[in-house]
């Protein structure tokens, strides 16, 4: 899994895809929990 340097980076890169693909917020939570 790709690690992000900040929560903002996480939201910008993963959150955007989550919205587009209509995934659940679990994906974003998983990303941000690795910061």
Steps between C-alpha positions, in 0.01 A plus 500: 500500500619849418576714801422869500701779655192668644128456546447766233698293249298196594169676453612668179616181330289225653193696610454628148495146363267388778250764395532415132469127550233531770693283743431499870705725728676188634755539222580857599513399867745223416721738309507767766557251781839420345633853528 
